[in-house]
Coordinates of N, CA and C in Angstrom, one line a residue:
X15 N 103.4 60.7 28.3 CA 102.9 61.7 29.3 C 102.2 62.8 28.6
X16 N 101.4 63.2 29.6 CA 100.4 64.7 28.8 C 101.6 66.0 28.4
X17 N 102.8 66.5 29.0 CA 103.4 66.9 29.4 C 104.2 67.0 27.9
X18 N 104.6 65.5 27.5 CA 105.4 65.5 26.1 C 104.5 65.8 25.0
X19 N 103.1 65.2 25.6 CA 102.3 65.3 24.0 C 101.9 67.1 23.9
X20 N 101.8 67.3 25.0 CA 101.6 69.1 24.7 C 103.0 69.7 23.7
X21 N 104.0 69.1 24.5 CA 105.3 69.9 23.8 C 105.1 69.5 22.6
X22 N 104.7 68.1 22.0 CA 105.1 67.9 20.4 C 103.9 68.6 19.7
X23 N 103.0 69.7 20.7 CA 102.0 70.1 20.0 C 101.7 71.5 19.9
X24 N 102.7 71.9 21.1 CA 103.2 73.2 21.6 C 104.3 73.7 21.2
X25 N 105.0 74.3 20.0 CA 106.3 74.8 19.6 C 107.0 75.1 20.9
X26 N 106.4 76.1 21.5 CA 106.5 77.2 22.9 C 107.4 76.4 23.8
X27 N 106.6 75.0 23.7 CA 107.2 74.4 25.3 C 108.0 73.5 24.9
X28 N 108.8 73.5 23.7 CA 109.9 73.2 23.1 C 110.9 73.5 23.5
X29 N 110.9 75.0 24.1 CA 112.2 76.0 24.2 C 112.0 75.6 25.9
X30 N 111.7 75.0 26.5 CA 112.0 74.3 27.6 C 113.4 73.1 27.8
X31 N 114.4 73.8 28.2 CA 115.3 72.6 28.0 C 115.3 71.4 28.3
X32 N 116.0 70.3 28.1 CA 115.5 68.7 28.5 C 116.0 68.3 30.1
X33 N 117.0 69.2 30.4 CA 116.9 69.6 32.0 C 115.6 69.6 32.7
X34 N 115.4 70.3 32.3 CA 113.7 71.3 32.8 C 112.9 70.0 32.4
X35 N 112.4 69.3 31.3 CA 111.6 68.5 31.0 C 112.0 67.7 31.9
X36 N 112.9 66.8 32.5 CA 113.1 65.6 33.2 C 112.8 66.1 34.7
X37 N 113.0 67.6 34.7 CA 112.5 67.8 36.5 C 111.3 68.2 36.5
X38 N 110.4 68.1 35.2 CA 109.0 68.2 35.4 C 108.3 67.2 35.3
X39 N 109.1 66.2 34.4 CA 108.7 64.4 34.6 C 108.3 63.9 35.9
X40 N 109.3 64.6 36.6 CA 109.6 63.7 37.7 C 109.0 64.0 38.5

């Protein structure tokens, strides 16, 4: 997803919990 590739590229949107990541997957 665009979403993951930003974070492994984005330190920043690291600090987004994996909570938050799966309700923005979704």
């Amino acid at each position: 997803d665009l979403l993951a590739q930003l974070a492994a590229n984005m330190p920043q949107a690291v600090q987004v919990t994996p909570e938050e990541r799966e309700a923005i997957e979704r």
